[in-house]
Amino acid sequence: QVQLVESGGGVVQPGKSLRLSCAASGFTFTSYAMHWVRQAPGKGLDWVAVISYDGDDKYYADSVRGRFSISRDNSKNTLYLEMNSLRAEDTSVYYCARDPTPIPRHYFDSWGQGTLVTVSS
Amino acid sequence: QSVLTQPPSVSAAPGQKVTISCSGSSSNIDNNYVSWYQQLPGTAPKLLIYDNNKRFSGIPDRFSGSKSGTSATLGITGLQTGDEADYYCVTWDSSLSAVVFGGGTKLTVL
């Protein structure tokens, strides 16, 4: 079955960097676009970024554009989120989520369990 | 403040019906497909409805979706205590070139 497992979360100081990973299994990773979605403690869901099946197309939320970078390694079935210049307001559980087609249709048919990122001094 | 507007909370008794609204604009709901998600406490979200009104695999027909103009609606009939959760609407915003979420609606089954 489809499995998405995030890792890389933790406590980081403001201004520092962190890289999240999402290991995919149970499906043909190269056939799907992928997203990152986050959720601050006690708050609603907030979309972060999407990448097409081949990595050629990427879109970002205004709040992270220029600081975060989404990428994928199809040879490793892994999605990444490189987060730079982290701010307190980036504190969230970060979920990776699968889009149902290679080119994004912008909905999410499978989700990981999430990894918590805490930005604090 | 979310691009899509949902009521913060709704409630109804077991067995009853409830609707959750999602209001947007011409740059999002009016010209793009809407999806709906259920998030049970402490868990990852789960897809309920996609393409405005299509139920995802395994979702019972108690759940339904509709769209008209700049608004979408999630309907749940035969409410069960297990339906208590947060519900979110999602779509693409063509002006922002971004996926946008509603603020979420907490459903209480009294």
PDB file of C-alpha atoms in Angstrom:
ATOM      1  CA  GLN A   1       0.000   0.000   0.000  1.00  0.00           C
ATOM      2  CA  VAL A   2       0.992   3.640  -0.389  1.00  0.00           C
ATOM      3  CA  GLN A   3       3.358   4.761   2.334  1.00  0.00           C
ATOM      4  CA  LEU A   4       4.862   8.209   2.875  1.00  0.00           C
ATOM      5  CA  VAL A   5       7.294   8.627   5.758  1.00  0.00           C
ATOM      6  CA  GLU A   6       8.616  12.064   6.667  1.00  0.00           C
ATOM      7  CA  SER A   7      11.812  12.640   8.597  1.00  0.00           C
ATOM      8  CA  GLY A   8      14.255  15.413   9.436  1.00  0.00           C
ATOM      9  CA  GLY A   9      12.162  17.490  11.789  1.00  0.00           C
ATOM     10  CA  GLY A  10      13.472  18.854  15.062  1.00  0.00           C
ATOM     11  CA  VAL A  11      14.288  22.007  16.973  1.00  0.00           C
ATOM     12  CA  VAL A  12      16.229  24.672  15.063  1.00  0.00           C
ATOM     13  CA  GLN A  13      17.193  28.257  15.854  1.00  0.00           C
ATOM     14  CA  PRO A  14      15.718  31.194  13.937  1.00  0.00           C
ATOM     15  CA  GLY A  15      17.690  31.954  10.803  1.00  0.00           C
ATOM     16  CA  LYS A  16      19.067  28.435  10.512  1.00  0.00           C
ATOM     17  CA  SER A  17      18.332  25.727   7.928  1.00  0.00           C
ATOM     18  CA  LEU A  18      16.774  22.283   7.934  1.00  0.00           C
ATOM     19  CA  ARG A  19      16.083  19.648   5.293  1.00  0.00           C
ATOM     20  CA  LEU A  20      13.036  17.417   5.454  1.00  0.00           C
ATOM     21  CA  SER A  21      12.737  14.119   3.612  1.00  0.00           C
ATOM     22  CA  CYS A  22       9.737  12.039   2.611  1.00  0.00           C
ATOM     23  CA  ALA A  23      10.392   8.411   1.679  1.00  0.00           C
ATOM     24  CA  ALA A  24       7.758   6.977  -0.641  1.00  0.00           C
ATOM     25  CA  SER A  25       6.902   3.317  -1.151  1.00  0.00           C
ATOM     26  CA  GLY A  26       4.087   1.148  -2.406  1.00  0.00           C
ATOM     27  CA  PHE A  27       3.582   3.044  -5.653  1.00  0.00           C
ATOM     28  CA  THR A  28       5.482   4.257  -8.736  1.00  0.00           C
ATOM     29  CA  PHE A  29       6.946   7.472  -7.337  1.00  0.00           C
ATOM     30  CA  THR A  30       7.903   8.827 -10.759  1.00  0.00           C
ATOM     31  CA  SER A  31       4.246   8.888 -11.847  1.00  0.00           C
ATOM     32  CA  TYR A  32       3.061  11.409  -9.280  1.00  0.00           C
ATOM     33  CA  ALA A  33       3.461  15.050  -8.392  1.00  0.00           C
ATOM     34  CA  MET A  34       4.137  15.658  -4.703  1.00  0.00           C
ATOM     35  CA  HIS A  35       3.301  18.382  -2.175  1.00  0.00           C
ATOM     36  CA  TRP A  36       4.365  19.645   1.218  1.00  0.00           C
ATOM     37  CA  VAL A  37       1.591  20.865   3.531  1.00  0.00           C
ATOM     38  CA  ARG A  38       2.119  22.172   7.066  1.00  0.00           C
ATOM     39  CA  GLN A  39       0.049  22.729  10.180  1.00  0.00           C
ATOM     40  CA  ALA A  40       1.058  25.038  13.010  1.00  0.00           C
ATOM     41  CA  PRO A  41       0.134  23.812  16.508  1.00  0.00           C
ATOM     42  CA  GLY A  42      -3.608  24.176  17.006  1.00  0.00           C
ATOM     43  CA  LYS A  43      -4.063  25.799  13.587  1.00  0.00           C
ATOM     44  CA  GLY A  44      -5.377  24.853  10.179  1.00  0.00           C
ATOM     45  CA  LEU A  45      -3.643  23.285   7.195  1.00  0.00           C
ATOM     46  CA  ASP A  46      -1.359  25.457   5.087  1.00  0.00           C
ATOM     47  CA  TRP A  47       0.009  24.500   1.678  1.00  0.00           C
ATOM     48  CA  VAL A  48       3.760  24.943   1.203  1.00  0.00           C
ATOM     49  CA  ALA A  49       4.888  23.719  -2.217  1.00  0.00           C
ATOM     50  CA  VAL A  50       4.351  21.265  -5.084  1.00  0.00           C
ATOM     51  CA  ILE A  51       6.692  19.576  -7.551  1.00  0.00           C
ATOM     52  CA  SER A  52       5.785  17.774 -10.762  1.00  0.00           C
ATOM     53  CA  TYR A  53       6.697  14.129 -11.407  1.00  0.00           C
ATOM     54  CA  ASP A  54       9.966  15.023 -13.136  1.00  0.00           C
ATOM     55  CA  GLY A  55      10.913  17.979 -10.971  1.00  0.00           C
ATOM     56  CA  ASP A  56      10.561  20.451 -13.818  1.00  0.00           C
ATOM     57  CA  ASP A  57       7.615  22.396 -12.406  1.00  0.00           C
ATOM     58  CA  LYS A  58       7.553  23.819  -8.902  1.00  0.00           C
ATOM     59  CA  TYR A  59       5.199  26.217  -7.133  1.00  0.00           C
ATOM     60  CA  TYR A  60       5.463  27.774  -3.686  1.00  0.00           C
ATOM     61  CA  ALA A  61       3.277  29.588  -1.178  1.00  0.00           C
ATOM     62  CA  ASP A  62       4.135  33.278  -0.909  1.00  0.00           C
ATOM     63  CA  SER A  63       5.112  32.785   2.735  1.00  0.00           C
ATOM     64  CA  VAL A  64       8.011  30.457   1.848  1.00  0.00           C
ATOM     65  CA  ARG A  65       9.025  31.497  -1.672  1.00  0.00           C
ATOM     66  CA  GLY A  66      12.721  32.367  -1.779  1.00  0.00           C
ATOM     67  CA  ARG A  67      13.424  30.586   1.536  1.00  0.00           C
ATOM     68  CA  PHE A  68      12.189  27.015   0.925  1.00  0.00           C
ATOM     69  CA  SER A  69      13.054  24.712  -1.972  1.00  0.00           C
ATOM     70  CA  ILE A  70      11.199  21.545  -2.963  1.00  0.00           C
ATOM     71  CA  SER A  71      13.028  18.802  -4.826  1.00  0.00           C
ATOM     72  CA  ARG A  72      12.877  15.081  -5.496  1.00  0.00           C
ATOM     73  CA  ASP A  73      15.231  12.207  -6.203  1.00  0.00           C
ATOM     74  CA  ASN A  74      13.304   9.734  -8.291  1.00  0.00           C
ATOM     75  CA  SER A  75      16.117   7.200  -8.081  1.00  0.00           C
ATOM     76  CA  LYS A  76      15.630   7.132  -4.309  1.00  0.00           C
ATOM     77  CA  ASN A  77      11.835   7.559  -4.251  1.00  0.00           C
ATOM     78  CA  THR A  78      12.330  10.533  -1.971  1.00  0.00           C
ATOM     79  CA  LEU A  79      10.862  14.023  -1.747  1.00  0.00           C
ATOM     80  CA  TYR A  80      12.746  16.849  -0.036  1.00  0.00           C
ATOM     81  CA  LEU A  81      12.050  20.260   1.448  1.00  0.00           C
ATOM     82  CA  GLU A  82      15.074  22.469   2.022  1.00  0.00           C
ATOM     83  CA  MET A  83      14.139  25.187   4.516  1.00  0.00           C
ATOM     84  CA  ASN A  84      16.407  28.211   4.956  1.00  0.00           C
ATOM     85  CA  SER A  85      16.163  31.404   7.022  1.00  0.00           C
ATOM     86  CA  LEU A  86      13.689  29.719   9.325  1.00  0.00           C
ATOM     87  CA  ARG A  87      11.325  31.852  11.375  1.00  0.00           C
ATOM     88  CA  ALA A  88       9.268  31.177  14.483  1.00  0.00           C
ATOM     89  CA  GLU A  89       6.136  31.195  12.316  1.00  0.00           C
ATOM     90  CA  ASP A  90       7.473  28.210  10.352  1.00  0.00           C
ATOM     91  CA  THR A  91       6.938  26.045  13.443  1.00  0.00           C
ATOM     92  CA  SER A  92       4.562  23.324  12.247  1.00  0.00           C
ATOM     93  CA  VAL A  93       4.004  19.685  11.549  1.00  0.00           C
ATOM     94  CA  TYR A  94       5.097  19.194   7.948  1.00  0.00           C
ATOM     95  CA  TYR A  95       3.250  16.611   5.870  1.00  0.00           C
ATOM     96  CA  CYS A  96       4.195  15.267   2.479  1.00  0.00           C
ATOM     97  CA  ALA A  97       1.209  14.426   0.323  1.00  0.00           C
ATOM     98  CA  ARG A  98       0.751  12.750  -3.030  1.00  0.00           C
ATOM     99  CA  ASP A  99      -1.029  14.413  -5.953  1.00  0.00           C
ATOM    100  CA  PRO A 100      -2.973  11.852  -7.997  1.00  0.00           C
ATOM    101  CA  THR A 101      -1.303  12.635 -11.362  1.00  0.00           C
ATOM    102  CA  PRO A 102       2.184  13.417 -12.741  1.00  0.00           C
ATOM    103  CA  ILE A 103       1.294  17.033 -13.460  1.00  0.00           C
ATOM    104  CA  PRO A 104      -0.346  18.531 -10.352  1.00  0.00           C
ATOM    105  CA  ARG A 105      -4.121  18.454 -10.101  1.00  0.00           C
ATOM    106  CA  HIS A 106      -3.783  20.098  -6.722  1.00  0.00           C
ATOM    107  CA  TYR A 107      -5.458  17.649  -4.456  1.00  0.00           C
ATOM    108  CA  PHE A 108      -3.949  15.071  -2.146  1.00  0.00           C
ATOM    109  CA  ASP A 109      -4.879  11.391  -2.186  1.00  0.00           C
ATOM    110  CA  SER A 110      -2.301  10.106   0.301  1.00  0.00           C
ATOM    111  CA  TRP A 111      -0.572  11.748   3.270  1.00  0.00           C
ATOM    112  CA  GLY A 112       2.376  10.945   5.488  1.00  0.00           C
ATOM    113  CA  GLN A 113       2.177  11.048   9.271  1.00  0.00           C
ATOM    114  CA  GLY A 114       4.072  14.327   9.491  1.00  0.00           C
ATOM    115  CA  THR A 115       7.289  15.560  11.082  1.00  0.00           C
ATOM    116  CA  LEU A 116       7.424  18.406  13.615  1.00  0.00           C
ATOM    117  CA  VAL A 117       9.664  21.395  13.025  1.00  0.00           C
ATOM    118  CA  THR A 118      10.106  23.795  15.934  1.00  0.00           C
ATOM    119  CA  VAL A 119      11.896  27.095  15.322  1.00  0.00           C
ATOM    120  CA  SER A 120      13.024  28.506  18.635  1.00  0.00           C
ATOM    121  CA  SER A 121      16.065  30.020  20.269  1.00  0.00           C
TER     122      SER A 121
ATOM    123  CA  GLN B   1      -6.696  34.876   7.137  1.00  0.00           C
ATOM    124  CA  SER B   2      -7.561  32.125   4.658  1.00  0.00           C
ATOM    125  CA  VAL B   3      -8.353  32.716   1.001  1.00  0.00           C
ATOM    126  CA  LEU B   4     -11.294  30.315   1.331  1.00  0.00           C
ATOM    127  CA  THR B   5     -13.849  31.010   4.046  1.00  0.00           C
ATOM    128  CA  GLN B   6     -15.378  28.233   6.124  1.00  0.00           C
ATOM    129  CA  PRO B   7     -17.482  28.473   9.276  1.00  0.00           C
ATOM    130  CA  PRO B   8     -15.286  27.786  12.312  1.00  0.00           C
ATOM    131  CA  SER B   9     -17.698  25.232  13.714  1.00  0.00           C
ATOM    132  CA  VAL B  10     -20.909  23.346  13.027  1.00  0.00           C
ATOM    133  CA  SER B  11     -22.846  20.885  15.132  1.00  0.00           C
ATOM    134  CA  ALA B  12     -25.719  18.472  14.834  1.00  0.00           C
ATOM    135  CA  ALA B  13     -27.152  15.439  16.554  1.00  0.00           C
ATOM    136  CA  PRO B  14     -26.341  11.832  15.650  1.00  0.00           C
ATOM    137  CA  GLY B  15     -28.301  10.679  12.625  1.00  0.00           C
ATOM    138  CA  GLN B  16     -28.885  14.214  11.402  1.00  0.00           C
ATOM    139  CA  LYS B  17     -27.439  16.019   8.380  1.00  0.00           C
ATOM    140  CA  VAL B  18     -24.953  18.865   8.310  1.00  0.00           C
ATOM    141  CA  THR B  19     -23.501  21.036   5.587  1.00  0.00           C
ATOM    142  CA  ILE B  20     -20.174  22.878   5.616  1.00  0.00           C
ATOM    143  CA  SER B  21     -19.738  25.811   3.284  1.00  0.00           C
ATOM    144  CA  CYS B  22     -16.581  27.036   1.574  1.00  0.00           C
ATOM    145  CA  SER B  23     -16.634  30.466  -0.016  1.00  0.00           C
ATOM    146  CA  GLY B  24     -14.049  31.738  -2.465  1.00  0.00           C
ATOM    147  CA  SER B  25     -13.786  33.859  -5.580  1.00  0.00           C
ATOM    148  CA  SER B  26     -13.524  33.798  -9.350  1.00  0.00           C
ATOM    149  CA  SER B  27      -9.785  33.108  -9.183  1.00  0.00           C
ATOM    150  CA  ASN B  28     -10.193  29.944  -7.158  1.00  0.00           C
ATOM    151  CA  ILE B  29     -13.437  28.018  -6.605  1.00  0.00           C
ATOM    152  CA  ASP B  30     -15.307  29.449  -9.585  1.00  0.00           C
ATOM    153  CA  ASN B  31     -12.754  28.163 -12.096  1.00  0.00           C
ATOM    154  CA  ASN B  32     -11.053  25.221 -10.399  1.00  0.00           C
ATOM    155  CA  TYR B  33     -11.958  21.925  -8.813  1.00  0.00           C
ATOM    156  CA  VAL B  34     -12.579  21.698  -5.068  1.00  0.00           C
ATOM    157  CA  SER B  35     -11.529  18.882  -2.753  1.00  0.00           C
ATOM    158  CA  TRP B  36     -12.476  18.169   0.868  1.00  0.00           C
ATOM    159  CA  TYR B  37     -10.516  16.572   3.699  1.00  0.00           C
ATOM    160  CA  GLN B  38     -11.313  15.159   7.112  1.00  0.00           C
ATOM    161  CA  GLN B  39      -8.776  15.416   9.913  1.00  0.00           C
ATOM    162  CA  LEU B  40      -9.504  13.373  13.000  1.00  0.00           C
ATOM    163  CA  PRO B  41      -7.791  14.551  16.199  1.00  0.00           C
ATOM    164  CA  GLY B  42      -4.083  13.803  16.215  1.00  0.00           C
ATOM    165  CA  THR B  43      -4.028  12.265  12.734  1.00  0.00           C
ATOM    166  CA  ALA B  44      -3.090  13.234   9.196  1.00  0.00           C
ATOM    167  CA  PRO B  45      -5.848  14.547   6.928  1.00  0.00           C
ATOM    168  CA  LYS B  46      -7.779  12.161   4.709  1.00  0.00           C
ATOM    169  CA  LEU B  47      -9.276  12.853   1.259  1.00  0.00           C
ATOM    170  CA  LEU B  48     -13.068  12.687   1.162  1.00  0.00           C
ATOM    171  CA  ILE B  49     -14.164  14.457  -2.038  1.00  0.00           C
ATOM    172  CA  TYR B  50     -12.281  15.536  -5.182  1.00  0.00           C
ATOM    173  CA  ASP B  51     -13.276  17.253  -8.421  1.00  0.00           C
ATOM    174  CA  ASN B  52     -16.112  19.018  -6.556  1.00  0.00           C
ATOM    175  CA  ASN B  53     -18.337  16.005  -6.060  1.00  0.00           C
ATOM    176  CA  LYS B  54     -16.485  12.703  -6.542  1.00  0.00           C
ATOM    177  CA  ARG B  55     -16.104  10.482  -3.502  1.00  0.00           C
ATOM    178  CA  PHE B  56     -12.643   9.088  -2.967  1.00  0.00           C
ATOM    179  CA  SER B  57     -12.156   5.336  -2.709  1.00  0.00           C
ATOM    180  CA  GLY B  58     -13.728   3.885   0.422  1.00  0.00           C
ATOM    181  CA  ILE B  59     -15.632   7.024   1.399  1.00  0.00           C
ATOM    182  CA  PRO B  60     -19.269   6.220   2.236  1.00  0.00           C
ATOM    183  CA  ASP B  61     -22.074   7.877   0.315  1.00  0.00           C
ATOM    184  CA  ARG B  62     -23.054   9.741   3.488  1.00  0.00           C
ATOM    185  CA  PHE B  63     -20.463  12.262   2.317  1.00  0.00           C
ATOM    186  CA  SER B  64     -21.219  14.447  -0.705  1.00  0.00           C
ATOM    187  CA  GLY B  65     -19.798  17.535  -2.372  1.00  0.00           C
ATOM    188  CA  SER B  66     -21.221  20.227  -4.579  1.00  0.00           C
ATOM    189  CA  LYS B  67     -20.147  23.503  -6.133  1.00  0.00           C
ATOM    190  CA  SER B  68     -21.960  26.525  -7.464  1.00  0.00           C
ATOM    191  CA  GLY B  69     -20.111  29.582  -8.680  1.00  0.00           C
ATOM    192  CA  THR B  70     -17.674  30.773  -6.044  1.00  0.00           C
ATOM    193  CA  SER B  71     -18.931  28.474  -3.296  1.00  0.00           C
ATOM    194  CA  ALA B  72     -18.657  24.790  -2.476  1.00  0.00           C
ATOM    195  CA  THR B  73     -20.438  22.652   0.078  1.00  0.00           C
ATOM    196  CA  LEU B  74     -19.675  19.418   1.891  1.00  0.00           C
ATOM    197  CA  GLY B  75     -22.701  17.473   3.085  1.00  0.00           C
ATOM    198  CA  ILE B  76     -22.696  14.705   5.664  1.00  0.00           C
ATOM    199  CA  THR B  77     -25.844  12.681   6.380  1.00  0.00           C
ATOM    200  CA  GLY B  78     -26.528  10.090   9.054  1.00  0.00           C
ATOM    201  CA  LEU B  79     -24.042  11.744  11.411  1.00  0.00           C
ATOM    202  CA  GLN B  80     -22.003   9.488  13.659  1.00  0.00           C
ATOM    203  CA  THR B  81     -19.843  10.339  16.652  1.00  0.00           C
ATOM    204  CA  GLY B  82     -16.875   9.124  14.613  1.00  0.00           C
ATOM    205  CA  ASP B  83     -17.466  11.995  12.184  1.00  0.00           C
ATOM    206  CA  GLU B  84     -16.296  14.487  14.806  1.00  0.00           C
ATOM    207  CA  ALA B  85     -13.285  16.068  13.131  1.00  0.00           C
ATOM    208  CA  ASP B  86     -11.971  19.141  11.373  1.00  0.00           C
ATOM    209  CA  TYR B  87     -12.963  19.512   7.728  1.00  0.00           C
ATOM    210  CA  TYR B  88     -11.063  21.514   5.108  1.00  0.00           C
ATOM    211  CA  CYS B  89     -11.832  22.644   1.566  1.00  0.00           C
ATOM    212  CA  VAL B  90      -8.997  23.074  -0.943  1.00  0.00           C
ATOM    213  CA  THR B  91      -8.607  24.385  -4.459  1.00  0.00           C
ATOM    214  CA  TRP B  92      -6.108  26.016  -6.801  1.00  0.00           C
ATOM    215  CA  ASP B  93      -5.989  29.786  -7.022  1.00  0.00           C
ATOM    216  CA  SER B  94      -5.125  30.859 -10.554  1.00  0.00           C
ATOM    217  CA  SER B  95      -4.156  34.406  -9.533  1.00  0.00           C
ATOM    218  CA  LEU B  96      -1.854  33.315  -6.728  1.00  0.00           C
ATOM    219  CA  SER B  97      -0.568  30.230  -8.603  1.00  0.00           C
ATOM    220  CA  ALA B  98      -0.946  28.435  -5.309  1.00  0.00           C
ATOM    221  CA  VAL B  99      -3.035  25.797  -3.598  1.00  0.00           C
ATOM    222  CA  VAL B 100      -5.358  27.433  -1.070  1.00  0.00           C
ATOM    223  CA  PHE B 101      -7.044  25.946   1.970  1.00  0.00           C
ATOM    224  CA  GLY B 102     -10.109  26.981   3.891  1.00  0.00           C
ATOM    225  CA  GLY B 103      -9.561  27.777   7.548  1.00  0.00           C
ATOM    226  CA  GLY B 104     -11.209  24.540   8.603  1.00  0.00           C
ATOM    227  CA  THR B 105     -14.533  23.692  10.256  1.00  0.00           C
ATOM    228  CA  LYS B 106     -14.804  21.742  13.480  1.00  0.00           C
ATOM    229  CA  LEU B 107     -17.747  19.358  13.409  1.00  0.00           C
ATOM    230  CA  THR B 108     -19.296  18.402  16.729  1.00  0.00           C
ATOM    231  CA  VAL B 109     -21.796  15.560  16.856  1.00  0.00           C
ATOM    232  CA  LEU B 110     -23.827  16.306  19.957  1.00  0.00           C
TER     233      LEU B 110
END
